[in-house]
mmCIF file with all atom_site columns, C-alpha atoms in Angstrom:
data_model
loop_
_atom_site.group_PDB
_atom_site.id
_atom_site.type_symbol
_atom_site.label_atom_id
_atom_site.label_alt_id
_atom_site.label_comp_id
_atom_site.label_asym_id
_atom_site.label_entity_id
_atom_site.label_seq_id
_atom_site.pdbx_PDB_ins_code
_atom_site.Cartn_x
_atom_site.Cartn_y
_atom_site.Cartn_z
_atom_site.occupancy
_atom_site.B_iso_or_equiv
_atom_site.pdbx_formal_charge
_atom_site.auth_seq_id
_atom_site.auth_comp_id
_atom_site.auth_asym_id
_atom_site.auth_atom_id
_atom_site.pdbx_PDB_model_num
ATOM 1   C CA . UNK A 1 1   ? -13.879 32.508  -4.293  1.00 0.00 ? 21  UNK A CA 1
ATOM 2   C CA . UNK A 1 2   ? -14.498 30.210  -7.246  1.00 0.00 ? 22  UNK A CA 1
ATOM 3   C CA . UNK A 1 3   ? -17.827 28.486  -6.638  1.00 0.00 ? 23  UNK A CA 1
ATOM 4   C CA . UNK A 1 4   ? -17.361 26.158  -9.609  1.00 0.00 ? 24  UNK A CA 1
ATOM 5   C CA . UNK A 1 5   ? -14.646 24.183  -7.851  1.00 0.00 ? 25  UNK A CA 1
ATOM 6   C CA . UNK A 1 6   ? -15.605 21.561  -5.333  1.00 0.00 ? 26  UNK A CA 1
ATOM 7   C CA . UNK A 1 7   ? -14.553 22.427  -1.827  1.00 0.00 ? 27  UNK A CA 1
ATOM 8   C CA . UNK A 1 8   ? -11.632 20.300  -0.735  1.00 0.00 ? 28  UNK A CA 1
ATOM 9   C CA . UNK A 1 9   ? -11.370 18.863  2.737   1.00 0.00 ? 29  UNK A CA 1
ATOM 10  C CA . UNK A 1 10  ? -8.016  18.215  4.307   1.00 0.00 ? 30  UNK A CA 1
ATOM 11  C CA . UNK A 1 11  ? -7.976  16.093  7.424   1.00 0.00 ? 31  UNK A CA 1
ATOM 12  C CA . UNK A 1 12  ? -5.777  17.387  10.222  1.00 0.00 ? 32  UNK A CA 1
ATOM 13  C CA . UNK A 1 13  ? -2.523  15.452  10.567  1.00 0.00 ? 33  UNK A CA 1
ATOM 14  C CA . UNK A 1 14  ? -2.407  12.841  13.295  1.00 0.00 ? 34  UNK A CA 1
ATOM 15  C CA . UNK A 1 15  ? 0.414   12.894  15.805  1.00 0.00 ? 35  UNK A CA 1
ATOM 16  C CA . UNK A 1 16  ? 2.824   9.928   15.461  1.00 0.00 ? 36  UNK A CA 1
ATOM 17  C CA . UNK A 1 17  ? 1.563   8.414   18.738  1.00 0.00 ? 37  UNK A CA 1
ATOM 18  C CA . UNK A 1 18  ? -1.994  8.175   17.357  1.00 0.00 ? 38  UNK A CA 1
ATOM 19  C CA . UNK A 1 19  ? -0.837  6.676   14.048  1.00 0.00 ? 39  UNK A CA 1
ATOM 20  C CA . UNK A 1 20  ? 1.109   4.016   15.950  1.00 0.00 ? 40  UNK A CA 1
ATOM 21  C CA . UNK A 1 21  ? -1.937  3.287   18.130  1.00 0.00 ? 41  UNK A CA 1
ATOM 22  C CA . UNK A 1 22  ? -4.174  2.909   15.055  1.00 0.00 ? 42  UNK A CA 1
ATOM 23  C CA . UNK A 1 23  ? -1.730  0.507   13.405  1.00 0.00 ? 43  UNK A CA 1
ATOM 24  C CA . UNK A 1 24  ? -1.361  -1.467  16.647  1.00 0.00 ? 44  UNK A CA 1
ATOM 25  C CA . UNK A 1 25  ? -5.156  -1.768  16.793  1.00 0.00 ? 45  UNK A CA 1
ATOM 26  C CA . UNK A 1 26  ? -4.828  -3.488  13.380  1.00 0.00 ? 46  UNK A CA 1
ATOM 27  C CA . UNK A 1 27  ? -2.185  -5.850  14.866  1.00 0.00 ? 47  UNK A CA 1
ATOM 28  C CA . UNK A 1 28  ? 0.726   -4.108  13.147  1.00 0.00 ? 48  UNK A CA 1
ATOM 29  C CA . UNK A 1 29  ? 3.596   -3.566  15.545  1.00 0.00 ? 49  UNK A CA 1
ATOM 30  C CA . UNK A 1 30  ? 5.344   -0.283  14.930  1.00 0.00 ? 50  UNK A CA 1
ATOM 31  C CA . UNK A 1 31  ? 7.188   2.119   17.212  1.00 0.00 ? 51  UNK A CA 1
ATOM 32  C CA . UNK A 1 32  ? 7.099   5.900   17.007  1.00 0.00 ? 52  UNK A CA 1
ATOM 33  C CA . UNK A 1 33  ? 10.802  5.807   16.137  1.00 0.00 ? 53  UNK A CA 1
ATOM 34  C CA . UNK A 1 34  ? 10.132  3.454   13.192  1.00 0.00 ? 54  UNK A CA 1
ATOM 35  C CA . UNK A 1 35  ? 7.359   5.777   12.032  1.00 0.00 ? 55  UNK A CA 1
ATOM 36  C CA . UNK A 1 36  ? 9.578   8.848   12.254  1.00 0.00 ? 56  UNK A CA 1
ATOM 37  C CA . UNK A 1 37  ? 12.531  7.132   10.514  1.00 0.00 ? 57  UNK A CA 1
ATOM 38  C CA . UNK A 1 38  ? 10.874  4.490   8.323   1.00 0.00 ? 58  UNK A CA 1
ATOM 39  C CA . UNK A 1 39  ? 12.722  1.797   6.427   1.00 0.00 ? 59  UNK A CA 1
ATOM 40  C CA . UNK A 1 40  ? 11.428  0.460   3.116   1.00 0.00 ? 60  UNK A CA 1
ATOM 41  C CA . UNK A 1 41  ? 10.360  -2.907  4.483   1.00 0.00 ? 61  UNK A CA 1
ATOM 42  C CA . UNK A 1 42  ? 8.425   -1.268  7.328   1.00 0.00 ? 62  UNK A CA 1
ATOM 43  C CA . UNK A 1 43  ? 6.578   1.048   4.939   1.00 0.00 ? 63  UNK A CA 1
ATOM 44  C CA . UNK A 1 44  ? 5.833   -1.858  2.639   1.00 0.00 ? 64  UNK A CA 1
ATOM 45  C CA . UNK A 1 45  ? 4.286   -3.699  5.573   1.00 0.00 ? 65  UNK A CA 1
ATOM 46  C CA . UNK A 1 46  ? 2.149   -0.697  6.501   1.00 0.00 ? 66  UNK A CA 1
ATOM 47  C CA . UNK A 1 47  ? 0.961   -0.225  2.918   1.00 0.00 ? 67  UNK A CA 1
ATOM 48  C CA . UNK A 1 48  ? 0.229   -3.949  2.537   1.00 0.00 ? 68  UNK A CA 1
ATOM 49  C CA . UNK A 1 49  ? -1.805  -3.877  5.748   1.00 0.00 ? 69  UNK A CA 1
ATOM 50  C CA . UNK A 1 50  ? -3.789  -0.830  4.623   1.00 0.00 ? 70  UNK A CA 1
ATOM 51  C CA . UNK A 1 51  ? -4.486  -2.339  1.197   1.00 0.00 ? 71  UNK A CA 1
ATOM 52  C CA . UNK A 1 52  ? -5.698  -5.513  2.930   1.00 0.00 ? 72  UNK A CA 1
ATOM 53  C CA . UNK A 1 53  ? -7.881  -3.673  5.470   1.00 0.00 ? 73  UNK A CA 1
ATOM 54  C CA . UNK A 1 54  ? -9.421  -1.245  2.978   1.00 0.00 ? 74  UNK A CA 1
ATOM 55  C CA . UNK A 1 55  ? -9.744  -3.407  -0.149  1.00 0.00 ? 75  UNK A CA 1
ATOM 56  C CA . UNK A 1 56  ? -9.663  -6.940  1.226   1.00 0.00 ? 76  UNK A CA 1
ATOM 57  C CA . UNK A 1 57  ? -6.774  -7.887  -1.076  1.00 0.00 ? 77  UNK A CA 1
ATOM 58  C CA . UNK A 1 58  ? -4.163  -9.716  0.975   1.00 0.00 ? 78  UNK A CA 1
ATOM 59  C CA . UNK A 1 59  ? -0.402  -9.550  0.555   1.00 0.00 ? 79  UNK A CA 1
ATOM 60  C CA . UNK A 1 60  ? -0.455  -13.167 -0.592  1.00 0.00 ? 80  UNK A CA 1
ATOM 61  C CA . UNK A 1 61  ? -3.047  -12.404 -3.254  1.00 0.00 ? 81  UNK A CA 1
ATOM 62  C CA . UNK A 1 62  ? -0.958  -9.494  -4.522  1.00 0.00 ? 82  UNK A CA 1
ATOM 63  C CA . UNK A 1 63  ? 2.046   -11.779 -4.836  1.00 0.00 ? 83  UNK A CA 1
ATOM 64  C CA . UNK A 1 64  ? 0.155   -14.260 -7.010  1.00 0.00 ? 84  UNK A CA 1
ATOM 65  C CA . UNK A 1 65  ? 0.558   -13.201 -10.632 1.00 0.00 ? 85  UNK A CA 1
ATOM 66  C CA . UNK A 1 66  ? -2.195  -13.655 -13.192 1.00 0.00 ? 86  UNK A CA 1
ATOM 67  C CA . UNK A 1 67  ? -1.604  -17.158 -14.554 1.00 0.00 ? 87  UNK A CA 1
ATOM 68  C CA . UNK A 1 68  ? -2.924  -16.318 -18.024 1.00 0.00 ? 88  UNK A CA 1
ATOM 69  C CA . UNK A 1 69  ? -0.476  -13.441 -18.296 1.00 0.00 ? 89  UNK A CA 1
ATOM 70  C CA . UNK A 1 70  ? 2.428   -15.560 -17.043 1.00 0.00 ? 90  UNK A CA 1
ATOM 71  C CA . UNK A 1 71  ? 1.739   -18.226 -19.660 1.00 0.00 ? 91  UNK A CA 1
ATOM 72  C CA . UNK A 1 72  ? 2.150   -15.585 -22.400 1.00 0.00 ? 92  UNK A CA 1
ATOM 73  C CA . UNK A 1 73  ? 5.731   -14.823 -21.365 1.00 0.00 ? 93  UNK A CA 1
ATOM 74  C CA . UNK A 1 74  ? 8.643   -16.613 -22.969 1.00 0.00 ? 94  UNK A CA 1
ATOM 75  C CA . UNK A 1 75  ? 10.642  -16.809 -19.708 1.00 0.00 ? 95  UNK A CA 1
ATOM 76  C CA . UNK A 1 76  ? 8.110   -16.223 -16.940 1.00 0.00 ? 96  UNK A CA 1
ATOM 77  C CA . UNK A 1 77  ? 10.529  -17.031 -14.118 1.00 0.00 ? 97  UNK A CA 1
ATOM 78  C CA . UNK A 1 78  ? 12.481  -13.888 -15.006 1.00 0.00 ? 98  UNK A CA 1
ATOM 79  C CA . UNK A 1 79  ? 9.459   -11.668 -14.422 1.00 0.00 ? 99  UNK A CA 1
ATOM 80  C CA . UNK A 1 80  ? 7.680   -13.093 -11.370 1.00 0.00 ? 100 UNK A CA 1
ATOM 81  C CA . UNK A 1 81  ? 9.178   -10.669 -8.844  1.00 0.00 ? 101 UNK A CA 1
ATOM 82  C CA . UNK A 1 82  ? 8.599   -7.658  -11.085 1.00 0.00 ? 102 UNK A CA 1
ATOM 83  C CA . UNK A 1 83  ? 4.984   -8.642  -11.721 1.00 0.00 ? 103 UNK A CA 1
ATOM 84  C CA . UNK A 1 84  ? 4.339   -8.941  -7.974  1.00 0.00 ? 104 UNK A CA 1
ATOM 85  C CA . UNK A 1 85  ? 5.968   -5.553  -7.365  1.00 0.00 ? 105 UNK A CA 1
ATOM 86  C CA . UNK A 1 86  ? 3.861   -3.911  -10.055 1.00 0.00 ? 106 UNK A CA 1
ATOM 87  C CA . UNK A 1 87  ? 0.661   -5.428  -8.635  1.00 0.00 ? 107 UNK A CA 1
ATOM 88  C CA . UNK A 1 88  ? 1.610   -4.157  -5.176  1.00 0.00 ? 108 UNK A CA 1
ATOM 89  C CA . UNK A 1 89  ? 2.455   -0.690  -6.522  1.00 0.00 ? 109 UNK A CA 1
ATOM 90  C CA . UNK A 1 90  ? -0.849  -0.457  -8.412  1.00 0.00 ? 110 UNK A CA 1
ATOM 91  C CA . UNK A 1 91  ? -2.824  -1.471  -5.330  1.00 0.00 ? 111 UNK A CA 1
ATOM 92  C CA . UNK A 1 92  ? -1.095  1.146   -3.182  1.00 0.00 ? 112 UNK A CA 1
ATOM 93  C CA . UNK A 1 93  ? -1.620  3.830   -5.853  1.00 0.00 ? 113 UNK A CA 1
ATOM 94  C CA . UNK A 1 94  ? -5.304  2.929   -6.073  1.00 0.00 ? 114 UNK A CA 1
ATOM 95  C CA . UNK A 1 95  ? -5.595  3.148   -2.288  1.00 0.00 ? 115 UNK A CA 1
ATOM 96  C CA . UNK A 1 96  ? -3.843  6.535   -2.139  1.00 0.00 ? 116 UNK A CA 1
ATOM 97  C CA . UNK A 1 97  ? -5.987  7.962   -4.944  1.00 0.00 ? 117 UNK A CA 1
ATOM 98  C CA . UNK A 1 98  ? -9.155  6.791   -3.185  1.00 0.00 ? 118 UNK A CA 1
ATOM 99  C CA . UNK A 1 99  ? -7.992  8.331   0.077   1.00 0.00 ? 119 UNK A CA 1
ATOM 100 C CA . UNK A 1 100 ? -7.446  11.653  -1.672  1.00 0.00 ? 120 UNK A CA 1
#
């Protein structure tokens, strides 16, 4: 055993029923079937909810691009959706990294 490495903890997986119950407790309606066969928009909703609950950054706040950055662009209207997507992606990545 290598004592120089930090011991890693891996939480036991939750059964789908418990995951659905946890999300419903956060007012997110999801069925076990949707969890087992997720669609992109459903997953996006789950991730947005978790980012909001854990970090306090709402979906609406993620969709609002940095005004100073937008003003630097020659044609900002062409980039608004992409900027919102990138902000959302970064928030989810940050959340996943923090969760381990």
